[in-house]
Each structure stands twice: as C-alpha cells, then as structure tokens.
C-alpha positions as a Python dict, from the first residue, in 0.01 Angstrom:
ca = {
    (1, 'M'): (0, 0, 0),
    (2, 'K'): (-70, -365, -82),
    (3, 'F'): (101, -693, -159),
    (4, 'G'): (65, -808, -519),
    (5, 'T'): (218, -1088, -723),
    (6, 'S'): (569, -970, -637),
    (7, 'G'): (606, -783, -310),
    (8, 'L'): (459, -464, -168),
    (9, 'R'): (381, -188, -419),
    (10, 'G'): (247, 165, -412),
    (11, 'L'): (297, 526, -512),
    (12, 'V'): (630, 675, -406),
    (13, 'T'): (440, 951, -225),
    (14, 'D'): (269, 683, -15),
    (15, 'L'): (570, 458, 39),
    (16, 'E'): (844, 707, 127),
    (17, 'G'): (891, 783, 496),
    (18, 'R'): (624, 648, 729),
    (19, 'A'): (494, 353, 524),
    (20, 'S'): (839, 210, 445),
    (21, 'A'): (941, 243, 811),
    (22, 'I'): (622, 68, 923),
    (23, 'Y'): (659, -225, 685),
    (24, 'A'): (1031, -269, 753),
    (25, 'Q'): (963, -274, 1126),
    (26, 'A'): (664, -505, 1078),
    (27, 'F'): (888, -742, 881),
    (28, 'A'): (1145, -745, 1162),
    (29, 'I'): (877, -808, 1425),
    (30, 'H'): (734, -1091, 1214),
    (31, 'L'): (1075, -1257, 1177),
    (32, 'I'): (1156, -1238, 1548),
    (33, 'R'): (806, -1335, 1662),
    (34, 'N'): (805, -1649, 1447),
    (35, 'G'): (1159, -1759, 1525),
    (36, 'L'): (1280, -1675, 1175),
    (37, 'A'): (1541, -1437, 1321),
    (38, 'K'): (1661, -1323, 1660),
    (39, 'T'): (1767, -987, 1796),
    (40, 'G'): (2102, -885, 1650),
    (41, 'D'): (2073, -1101, 1336),
    (42, 'Q'): (2188, -960, 1004),
    (43, 'V'): (1936, -840, 745),
    (44, 'L'): (2027, -731, 392),
    (45, 'V'): (1891, -426, 208),
    (46, 'G'): (1927, -385, -169),
    (47, 'R'): (1773, -152, -424),
    (48, 'D'): (1723, -72, -792),
    (49, 'F'): (1814, 246, -980),
    (50, 'R'): (1483, 434, -956),
    (51, 'P'): (1520, 780, -794),
    (52, 'S'): (1321, 701, -479),
    (53, 'S'): (1497, 374, -396),
    (54, 'P'): (1799, 515, -201),
    (55, 'S'): (1581, 717, 36),
    (56, 'I'): (1338, 430, 93),
    (57, 'A'): (1632, 194, 154),
    (58, 'A'): (1779, 437, 410),
    (59, 'T'): (1444, 460, 590),
    (60, 'C'): (1417, 80, 601),
    (61, 'I'): (1774, 48, 732),
    (62, 'G'): (1693, 287, 1017),
    (63, 'A'): (1369, 104, 1101),
    (64, 'L'): (1531, -241, 1092),
    (65, 'E'): (1808, -128, 1325),
    (66, 'R'): (1560, 21, 1572),
    (67, 'A'): (1366, -308, 1559),
    (68, 'G'): (1672, -496, 1684),
    (69, 'L'): (1828, -635, 1366),
    (70, 'M'): (2166, -551, 1210),
    (71, 'P'): (2120, -415, 855),
    (72, 'L'): (2382, -462, 584),
    (73, 'D'): (2368, -233, 281),
    (74, 'C'): (2400, -426, -46),
    (75, 'G'): (2345, -120, -265),
    (76, 'A'): (2211, -132, -622),
    (77, 'Q'): (2195, -504, -692),
    (78, 'P'): (1995, -753, -901),
    (79, 'T'): (1726, -909, -685),
    (80, 'P'): (1854, -1266, -744),
    (81, 'A'): (2201, -1154, -630),
    (82, 'L'): (2059, -1017, -305),
    (83, 'A'): (1852, -1332, -248),
    (84, 'L'): (2150, -1561, -318),
    (85, 'Y'): (2370, -1371, -72),
    (86, 'G'): (2096, -1394, 190),
    (87, 'L'): (2075, -1770, 141),
    (88, 'K'): (2454, -1796, 165),
    (89, 'I'): (2493, -1613, 496),
    (90, 'G'): (2155, -1709, 643),
    (91, 'A'): (2011, -1357, 649),
    (92, 'A'): (1669, -1216, 570),
    (93, 'S'): (1659, -933, 317),
    (94, 'L'): (1459, -646, 168),
    (95, 'M'): (1483, -537, -196),
    (96, 'I'): (1362, -185, -270),
    (97, 'T'): (1223, -205, -623),
    (98, 'G'): (915, -144, -832),
    (99, 'S'): (1047, -382, -1098),
    (100, 'H'): (908, -266, -1436),
    (101, 'I'): (646, -16, -1321),
    (102, 'P'): (691, 362, -1369),
    (103, 'A'): (923, 565, -1146),
    (104, 'D'): (636, 735, -962),
    (105, 'R'): (580, 396, -797),
    (106, 'N'): (806, 171, -596),
    (107, 'G'): (792, -134, -376),
    (108, 'I'): (961, -369, -131),
    (109, 'K'): (1029, -739, -179),
    (110, 'F'): (1080, -938, 141),
    (111, 'Y'): (1295, -1248, 188),
    (112, 'R'): (1338, -1480, 483),
    (113, 'A'): (1678, -1639, 532),
    (114, 'D'): (1552, -1941, 336),
    (115, 'G'): (1407, -1745, 43),
    (116, 'E'): (1101, -1544, -58),
    (117, 'I'): (823, -1490, 191),
    (118, 'D'): (498, -1671, 119),
    (119, 'K'): (136, -1555, 126),
    (120, 'Q'): (100, -1642, 495),
    (121, 'D'): (402, -1424, 573),
    (122, 'E'): (242, -1141, 373),
    (123, 'L'): (-78, -1166, 576),
    (124, 'Q'): (109, -1155, 906),
    (125, 'I'): (332, -863, 802),
    (126, 'S'): (26, -672, 681),
    (127, 'A'): (-156, -739, 1010),
    (128, 'I'): (139, -610, 1215),
    (129, 'A'): (164, -302, 991),
    (130, 'A'): (-209, -236, 1039),
    (131, 'E'): (-166, -251, 1418),
    (132, 'M'): (110, 12, 1391),
    (133, 'A'): (-90, 246, 1166),
    (134, 'G'): (-206, 475, 1445),
    (135, 'A'): (118, 474, 1643),
    (136, 'A'): (401, 728, 1636),
    (137, 'I'): (673, 597, 1400),
    (138, 'D'): (1037, 707, 1389),
    (139, 'V'): (1128, 754, 1021),
    (140, 'T'): (1488, 863, 1076),
    (141, 'P'): (1701, 715, 795),
    (142, 'G'): (1994, 494, 882),
    (143, 'S'): (2321, 375, 732),
    (144, 'A'): (2479, 31, 738),
    (145, 'P'): (2804, -149, 651),
    (146, 'D'): (2850, -193, 275),
    (147, 'R'): (2826, -554, 153),
    (148, 'S'): (2749, -476, -213),
    (149, 'A'): (3076, -620, -346),
    (150, 'A'): (3035, -949, -158),
    (151, 'A'): (2678, -997, -285),
    (152, 'R'): (2771, -910, -641),
    (153, 'D'): (3081, -1134, -646),
    (154, 'L'): (2888, -1436, -518),
    (155, 'F'): (2621, -1398, -785),
    (156, 'S'): (2881, -1331, -1054),
    (157, 'R'): (3052, -1662, -977),
    (158, 'R'): (2716, -1835, -1012),
    (159, 'V'): (2644, -1674, -1349),
    (160, 'M'): (2993, -1755, -1479),
    (161, 'S'): (2942, -2126, -1397),
    (162, 'I'): (2630, -2178, -1610),
    (163, 'L'): (2796, -2242, -1948),
    (164, 'P'): (3127, -2392, -2057),
    (165, 'E'): (3411, -2148, -2116),
    (166, 'K'): (3380, -1948, -2442),
    (167, 'A'): (3045, -2117, -2514),
    (168, 'L'): (2909, -1814, -2700),
    (169, 'C'): (3205, -1748, -2930),
    (170, 'G'): (3089, -1632, -3272),
    (171, 'L'): (2778, -1454, -3145),
    (172, 'K'): (2738, -1077, -3155),
    (173, 'V'): (2500, -974, -2880),
    (174, 'G'): (2369, -632, -2781),
    (175, 'V'): (2287, -546, -2422),
    (176, 'Y'): (2003, -296, -2378),
    (177, 'Q'): (2132, -142, -2058),
    (178, 'H'): (1862, 124, -1991),
    (179, 'S'): (1829, 148, -1610),
    (180, 'T'): (1837, -218, -1507),
    (181, 'V'): (2068, -310, -1219),
    (182, 'A'): (2159, -621, -1421),
    (183, 'R'): (2324, -423, -1702),
    (184, 'D'): (2690, -443, -1598),
    (185, 'L'): (2680, -812, -1510),
    (186, 'L'): (2498, -897, -1835),
    (187, 'V'): (2780, -735, -2031),
    (188, 'E'): (3046, -913, -1824),
    (189, 'A'): (2877, -1254, -1851),
    (190, 'L'): (2834, -1241, -2227),
    (191, 'M'): (3194, -1129, -2274),
    (192, 'H'): (3312, -1402, -2033),
    (193, 'Y'): (3147, -1663, -2255),
    (194, 'G'): (3314, -1524, -2567),
    (195, 'A'): (3034, -1322, -2728),
    (196, 'E'): (3109, -991, -2897),
    (197, 'V'): (2907, -739, -2696),
    (198, 'V'): (2757, -407, -2806),
    (199, 'E'): (2636, -184, -2522),
    (200, 'L'): (2311, -3, -2606),
    (201, 'G'): (2070, 251, -2457),
    (202, 'F'): (2236, 329, -2125),
    (203, 'S'): (2022, 568, -1922),
    (204, 'A'): (2090, 763, -1605),
    (205, 'D'): (1713, 817, -1577),
    (206, 'F'): (1484, 530, -1483),
    (207, 'I'): (1308, 363, -1778),
    (208, 'P'): (1021, 123, -1693),
    (209, 'V'): (1087, -172, -1927),
    (210, 'D'): (817, -439, -1905),
    (211, 'T'): (969, -763, -2032),
    (212, 'E'): (635, -949, -2037),
    (213, 'A'): (434, -698, -2239),
    (214, 'V'): (714, -536, -2439),
    (215, 'S'): (609, -192, -2560),
    (216, 'S'): (604, -97, -2928),
    (217, 'E'): (863, 172, -2850),
    (218, 'T'): (1101, -85, -2701),
    (219, 'I'): (1049, -322, -2995),
    (220, 'A'): (1125, -40, -3238),
    (221, 'L'): (1455, 22, -3057),
    (222, 'L'): (1545, -347, -3063),
    (223, 'R'): (1477, -371, -3436),
    (224, 'K'): (1674, -54, -3507),
    (225, 'W'): (1979, -159, -3306),
    (226, 'T'): (1976, -513, -3446),
    (227, 'H'): (1980, -381, -3802),
    (228, 'E'): (2241, -112, -3736),
    (229, 'H'): (2490, -341, -3561),
    (230, 'G'): (2419, -675, -3731),
    (231, 'L'): (2334, -844, -3401),
    (232, 'D'): (2244, -1207, -3338),
    (233, 'A'): (2044, -1107, -3029),
    (234, 'I'): (1981, -832, -2775),
    (235, 'A'): (1970, -917, -2404),
    (236, 'S'): (1823, -711, -2123),
    (237, 'A'): (1620, -734, -1801),
    (238, 'D'): (1365, -540, -1602),
    (239, 'G'): (1450, -278, -1340),
    (240, 'D'): (1564, -516, -1065),
    (241, 'G'): (1710, -780, -1294),
    (242, 'D'): (1483, -1075, -1219),
    (243, 'R'): (1289, -1086, -1548),
    (244, 'P'): (1473, -1148, -1877),
    (245, 'L'): (1437, -986, -2217),
    (246, 'L'): (1593, -1153, -2521),
    (247, 'S'): (1527, -1056, -2882),
    (248, 'D'): (1632, -1249, -3191),
    (249, 'E'): (1837, -1153, -3498),
    (250, 'R'): (1541, -950, -3629),
    (251, 'G'): (1494, -756, -3306),
    (252, 'E'): (1179, -952, -3218),
    (253, 'P'): (1145, -1034, -2845),
    (254, 'L'): (1112, -1401, -2752),
    (255, 'R'): (830, -1466, -2509),
    (256, 'G'): (928, -1519, -2148),
    (257, 'D'): (755, -1856, -2123),
    (258, 'L'): (949, -1976, -2430),
    (259, 'L'): (1272, -1869, -2258),
    (260, 'G'): (1154, -2067, -1955),
    (261, 'L'): (1078, -2373, -2166),
    (262, 'I'): (1419, -2361, -2336),
    (263, 'S'): (1584, -2319, -1995),
    (264, 'S'): (1398, -2623, -1859),
    (265, 'L'): (1535, -2830, -2148),
    (266, 'F'): (1882, -2689, -2084),
    (267, 'L'): (1854, -2790, -1716),
    (268, 'E'): (1700, -3130, -1810),
    (269, 'A'): (1435, -3068, -1545),
    (270, 'D'): (1209, -3344, -1415),
    (271, 'V'): (939, -3108, -1287),
    (272, 'V'): (845, -2763, -1418),
    (273, 'V'): (613, -2535, -1219),
    (274, 'T'): (459, -2243, -1406),
    (275, 'P'): (147, -2023, -1384),
    (276, 'V'): (-168, -2065, -1590),
    (277, 'T'): (-65, -1764, -1801),
    (278, 'S'): (230, -1950, -1953),
    (279, 'N'): (182, -2090, -2304),
    (280, 'S'): (-33, -2404, -2327),
    (281, 'G'): (225, -2561, -2561),
    (282, 'I'): (475, -2613, -2279),
    (283, 'E'): (340, -2955, -2189),
    (284, 'A'): (386, -3076, -2549),
    (285, 'N'): (754, -2981, -2566),
    (286, 'G'): (915, -3176, -2286),
    (287, 'T'): (914, -3503, -2096),
    (288, 'F'): (896, -3322, -1762),
    (289, 'L'): (593, -3307, -1534),
    (290, 'T'): (423, -2967, -1562),
    (291, 'I'): (245, -2818, -1259),
    (292, 'R'): (26, -2508, -1315),
    (293, 'T'): (-29, -2242, -1048),
    (294, 'R'): (-179, -1900, -993),
    (295, 'V'): (23, -1600, -1110),
    (296, 'G'): (304, -1483, -881),
    (297, 'S'): (636, -1620, -759),
    (298, 'P'): (496, -1720, -415),
    (299, 'F'): (259, -1967, -587),
    (300, 'V'): (535, -2103, -812),
    (301, 'I'): (763, -2145, -510),
    (302, 'A'): (486, -2324, -319),
    (303, 'G'): (438, -2559, -615),
    (304, 'M'): (810, -2631, -631),
    (305, 'R'): (825, -2702, -257),
    (306, 'E'): (538, -2948, -286),
    (307, 'A'): (715, -3124, -572),
    (308, 'V'): (1040, -3152, -373),
    (309, 'H'): (854, -3276, -64),
    (310, 'G'): (683, -3530, -291),
    (311, 'G'): (1021, -3680, -373),
    (312, 'H'): (1079, -3525, -714),
    (313, 'K'): (1431, -3434, -823),
    (314, 'K'): (1552, -3157, -1057),
    (315, 'V'): (1261, -2924, -981),
    (316, 'M'): (1244, -2576, -1134),
    (317, 'G'): (985, -2316, -1221),
    (318, 'F'): (935, -2011, -1435),
    (319, 'E'): (681, -1737, -1480),
    (320, 'A'): (529, -1614, -1805),
    (321, 'N'): (769, -1320, -1782),
    (322, 'G'): (1062, -1564, -1809),
    (323, 'G'): (1192, -1525, -1454),
    (324, 'L'): (1340, -1864, -1363),
    (325, 'L'): (1346, -2029, -1019),
    (326, 'T'): (1519, -2348, -903),
    (327, 'A'): (1427, -2566, -606),
    (328, 'S'): (1698, -2827, -669),
    (329, 'A'): (2066, -2828, -753),
    (330, 'F'): (2142, -2887, -1122),
    (331, 'S'): (2456, -3016, -1289),
    (332, 'L'): (2544, -2790, -1579),
    (333, 'P'): (2813, -2783, -1847),
    (334, 'G'): (2993, -2514, -1648),
    (335, 'G'): (2947, -2660, -1298),
    (336, 'T'): (2680, -2724, -1034),
    (337, 'L'): (2403, -2469, -994),
    (338, 'S'): (2264, -2448, -641),
    (339, 'A'): (1895, -2397, -573),
    (340, 'L'): (1776, -2036, -594),
    (341, 'P'): (1399, -2018, -533),
    (342, 'T'): (1354, -1664, -660),
    (343, 'R'): (1335, -1521, -1012),
    (344, 'D'): (1659, -1499, -1209),
    (345, 'S'): (1699, -1332, -1550),
    (346, 'F'): (2049, -1453, -1638),
    (347, 'L'): (2003, -1826, -1704),
    (348, 'P'): (1695, -1766, -1930),
    (349, 'V'): (1914, -1536, -2142),
    (350, 'L'): (2220, -1762, -2153),
    (351, 'A'): (2045, -2096, -2217),
    (352, 'P'): (1879, -1998, -2550),
    (353, 'L'): (2201, -1833, -2669),
    (354, 'W'): (2392, -2152, -2586),
    (355, 'F'): (2145, -2367, -2782),
    (356, 'A'): (2166, -2124, -3075),
    (357, 'A'): (2545, -2138, -3071),
    (358, 'Q'): (2554, -2518, -3038),
    (359, 'K'): (2303, -2579, -3316),
    (360, 'M'): (2439, -2291, -3527),
    (361, 'L'): (2087, -2159, -3570),
    (362, 'P'): (1954, -1802, -3549),
    (363, 'L'): (1729, -1751, -3248),
    (364, 'S'): (1421, -1710, -3468),
    (365, 'Q'): (1468, -2062, -3610),
    (366, 'L'): (1541, -2204, -3266),
    (367, 'A'): (1214, -2056, -3138),
    (368, 'A'): (1016, -2173, -3441),
    (369, 'A'): (1125, -2533, -3379),
    (370, 'F'): (891, -2555, -3079),
    (371, 'S'): (528, -2645, -3140),
    (372, 'M'): (387, -2353, -2947),
    (373, 'P'): (70, -2158, -3024),
    (374, 'F'): (139, -1797, -3114),
    (375, 'A'): (95, -1590, -2802),
    (376, 'R'): (69, -1222, -2724),
    (377, 'A'): (33, -1025, -2403),
    (378, 'G'): (-85, -669, -2361),
    (379, 'R'): (-192, -435, -2084),
    (380, 'L'): (-391, -122, -2026),
    (381, 'A'): (-182, 102, -1801),
    (382, 'N'): (-334, 341, -1547),
    (383, 'F'): (-645, 123, -1538),
    (384, 'P'): (-814, 186, -1201),
    (385, 'V'): (-817, -112, -966),
    (386, 'E'): (-1184, -43, -890),
    (387, 'T'): (-1270, -60, -1261),
    (388, 'S'): (-1086, -388, -1322),
    (389, 'G'): (-1245, -535, -1009),
    (390, 'A'): (-1592, -433, -1127),
    (391, 'L'): (-1530, -586, -1469),
    (392, 'M'): (-1413, -918, -1326),
    (393, 'T'): (-1710, -927, -1084),
    (394, 'Y'): (-1950, -869, -1374),
    (395, 'L'): (-1790, -1142, -1588),
    (396, 'R'): (-1799, -1391, -1301),
    (397, 'Q'): (-2161, -1325, -1212),
    (398, 'S'): (-2294, -1551, -1485),
    (399, 'D'): (-2194, -1743, -1796),
    (400, 'D'): (-2434, -1521, -1990),
    (401, 'N'): (-2243, -1209, -1885),
    (402, 'L'): (-1915, -1364, -1996),
    (403, 'A'): (-2062, -1488, -2325),
    (404, 'D'): (-2220, -1151, -2402),
    (405, 'F'): (-1897, -963, -2329),
    (406, 'L'): (-1687, -1191, -2550),
    (407, 'A'): (-1950, -1243, -2823),
    (408, 'P'): (-1769, -1011, -3069),
    (409, 'L'): (-1462, -1239, -3041),
    (410, 'G'): (-1621, -1584, -3067),
    (411, 'A'): (-1820, -1862, -2902),
    (412, 'I'): (-1689, -2000, -2572),
    (413, 'A'): (-1595, -2368, -2546),
    (414, 'R'): (-1461, -2368, -2188),
    (415, 'K'): (-1330, -2138, -1916),
    (416, 'S'): (-1091, -2146, -1620),
    (417, 'D'): (-1096, -1918, -1315),
    (418, 'V'): (-769, -2021, -1149),
    (419, 'D'): (-629, -1667, -1170),
    (420, 'G'): (-833, -1425, -1373),
    (421, 'L'): (-1062, -1561, -1644),
    (422, 'R'): (-903, -1780, -1910),
    (423, 'V'): (-1142, -1861, -2196),
    (424, 'T'): (-1092, -2107, -2481),
    (425, 'F'): (-1309, -2037, -2785),
    (426, 'E'): (-1456, -2308, -3006),
    (427, 'D'): (-1183, -2242, -3266),
    (428, 'R'): (-917, -2305, -2991),
    (429, 'R'): (-805, -1945, -2962),
    (430, 'V'): (-749, -1837, -2600),
    (431, 'I'): (-803, -1509, -2419),
    (432, 'H'): (-706, -1460, -2055),
    (433, 'L'): (-824, -1149, -1871),
    (434, 'R'): (-645, -1067, -1547),
    (435, 'P'): (-600, -751, -1341),
    (436, 'S'): (-237, -693, -1242),
    (437, 'G'): (-161, -798, -887),
    (438, 'N'): (84, -514, -824),
    (439, 'A'): (-13, -214, -1039),
    (440, 'P'): (-324, -35, -1172),
    (441, 'E'): (-318, -232, -1496),
    (442, 'M'): (-548, -468, -1681),
    (443, 'R'): (-363, -750, -1854),
    (444, 'C'): (-471, -958, -2151),
    (445, 'Y'): (-302, -1280, -2267),
    (446, 'I'): (-372, -1439, -2605),
    (447, 'E'): (-303, -1767, -2788),
    (448, 'A'): (-391, -1844, -3151),
    (449, 'A'): (-280, -2059, -3443),
    (450, 'T'): (-108, -1776, -3632),
    (451, 'E'): (79, -1460, -3538),
    (452, 'H'): (-177, -1245, -3720),
    (453, 'E'): (-470, -1411, -3538),
    (454, 'A'): (-296, -1364, -3204),
    (455, 'Q'): (-228, -996, -3261),
    (456, 'T'): (-580, -936, -3391),
    (457, 'L'): (-735, -1110, -3092),
    (458, 'L'): (-516, -910, -2853),
    (459, 'N'): (-614, -581, -3015),
    (460, 'D'): (-981, -676, -3013),
    (461, 'G'): (-967, -797, -2653),
    (462, 'L'): (-806, -476, -2529),
    (463, 'A'): (-1062, -274, -2728),
    (464, 'L'): (-1347, -461, -2554),
    (465, 'I'): (-1200, -374, -2215),
    (466, 'R'): (-1161, -9, -2311),
    (467, 'R'): (-1523, 9, -2429),
    (468, 'W'): (-1644, -145, -2104),
    (469, 'E'): (-1437, 106, -1907),
    (470, 'S'): (-1584, 399, -2103),
    (471, 'R'): (-1940, 277, -2042),
    (472, 'S'): (-1873, 235, -1669),
    (473, 'L'): (-1745, 591, -1618),
}
C-alpha cells in the first residue's frame, strides 16, 4: 500500500480487511491529533462501482466509528460530489475508488473538512499506519446513516448552474456510461441544458476507462457510436467521475489539457495552475498567469493556495487528464460557482460543448483553433515499479546515459526533471518519461508539430522502454 498522485492505492487482496481498517483508523487519529476533527464529528464515506468498493467502505465505516468519529454513508457517488458535500457540512471524508485502474486494484482518497489532504498529511497518516502494523486490528464492518441523496442533490444543483438554461439545444450528445459513478448525472445535466442524449455502453461490470491515455478499444467504440448515431460529441468520465472524457463529432477524444484550457477561458481565469505534463501550448492561448507543478492534485492544490495567498483572484487549476479544480468563486452564465479544490469532470465537459454551441462549430474545429502542439500520451501497463525505478535511476545518472537511450529518437536540446524526465529535442519535439504515481505503469507523454510525428514518437518511445525492460530481465 502506498500513496501516489491521487490517494492510497494497492491490490484488492492487500487493501481489503486489515489494511483498509488500519488506514481509516490512522486517518481518524491524524484528524483528531491535529485538531482537524474532534471526537463525535461526522465523516463521510463514498465509493465507486468496482466490486470491492462496498466491502472496503463497510470496513472503513466500522474503523472510523471505533476511532471516535460518526460515519455517514454517501454510497456510490462522484468524488467531486462527496468532496463538495464535505465542504458544505464541514466534514472530513473518504472515497473508496481506484479511479481508472483495473478492478483487481482499489484505493482510498482522503479529504479534510477543507478539502483534499496534502503531502504532509499523507506522511503523517502513513506514519500512524506503520505504528499500527504490528497491533491487533478489529476489521468488523460497520453501517452508517445514508446521506447519498443529500450529497448527490447538492452537487447536481452545482452542475445545473454552470450554463444558461437550454444552452446546449441543437446538440446530439452520447454518454458512454460504462461503470462510472458520474453516468446518471452526466445524462441528466446534458438533458437539462437541452441536448439530445443517447445513452451508450452501460455496464454492470467494472470497466477501467483511462481518460488520459484512452485505449484503442475505447476509441474504436467512440468512433463506431458517433457514426451510428450521428453524434456531435460523446461525454464520459473515469470510474469515480473526477476525470472527463469528451470526443468530437468524429469520435476522436479531445486531450484533457485542452479541455482544461477551454474551461479556463470559459471561467475567464486570472491564474491557471497545471502540471508539467500539460501541453506546452497552454501559455500561448490565454492572458492568464500559468503556474507549473509536479504531477498530482496535491501539488496543483498547493500551487492554487499559494496564488490565492499571493492576492490573485479567479484562481483555478487542471491536470493533464482534464480534471478541473477551483480555488476561487467564479461568476458564470448560469450563476456563481463556489470554490471546489478537487478534480471535477463535469465543467470540462460542459464548457467545450457550450463554446461549440455558441460558435456553431463542430468540436474538431473548435479544438483546431488553438495553437497547440500535437500531443499524445501512452502507458505500459503491468510495468513493475522496480523496473521503472531502475530505468529512471539509469537515465538520471548521467547526461550520456540519457543521450544514449534517446539517440534513436533524436538529439537532446534541453531537459527538465521536475517530475519524471521531460526532454526537448533539437527539432522541438518533446518526450516525457514518468512512472505512474499510483499504479505499476510507465507513462510516456509526447509533443510534436504534426499528429503523425506525435504518434510516431509515442510508438518509438514506448518501444525503447520495452526494449530496455527486456534487457533488464
């Protein structure tokens, strides 16, 4: 079990029972010890649709109650809905989710009453959990009062205030429902704004949809459905509904950082905080101040807090996966949007659709209007953490090692080691190598002048990593 870029993650066989009880109790102890909660305070528990989530949630509820807090069961709920409800009633919360990773894995996201925990919180929770490792732990599951309707209704009102009434009339939009907890609300929101909605791909079984590195199988489905139904777009989200997926009228997914950029223009943001993995063309497409961070929502949130404390107004952030965070209140066509410093998938779907409807442009033309380098992202799944760590150590040992490894791709002009290794070649193409922070995966991010160059560089970069792995076995 370890904290990554987005909460605690691990194999279901490791997390169920003892480990989930330990970390839930460690979280409660941390809150009480640091004055972030007191005995008897409410704490929310939500979950996604993966098979192991109900049992892990029940174990956490039992552990939290024995630790002196009062759990409230929010059921299957988008993560931003759980976080918003926690902010509203001043309660900490736990979200049981593995996001986009396969169903044999799961995780827990932790929230204080004022929002996501930070890296210092993670260290303290981990230290408390380590102290408890040798102790006898009660893993008896618990039950709690149901607050799922209240959490969902609060978030629904927020989503329905983003756009003017009937703002999406004339659009025909599919919703790829799969197993995301955002599926019902996505359908309701699009219908509320006047779009004709086609429900697609509902699944009772969990499907791990990665919205940042969209699989070829998912893209094939999007293209097929778009053609069959004559759709203007298809909207979806990851397992816990905090990362958006939006494809255009051809079934081609729009990159998450482009959705973030369009959303920042929709919000008329003054400051945008985003990781180094987001497209380098963001700075050229807005008048806002751009702040770059390491990968992971805790780093984006820290950057937003610094901007607010520095006196900036209208501060927001987004990750390369498109998940959007706000640190300020924003006035929108449909009302005032309060700050929600955790990833949300709904606004990054609605904002591009609104621009497309207003400008009467297909999404592909709207996207093409931005002067962004072509970008691609890929990953090698089931890539051992030890192997990715050894590769990164080798590449960081010397410039010669890095140059030799990347020699088949081009000559290096400059490099950055903010989070993983980001290399710019002399012809301005970019490759960014980064082990996943929450799964046994090796990720590769690419930028190039043309779509063909970007795809070729991605394929070649992943092939280099595979060859290195085979030689290291």
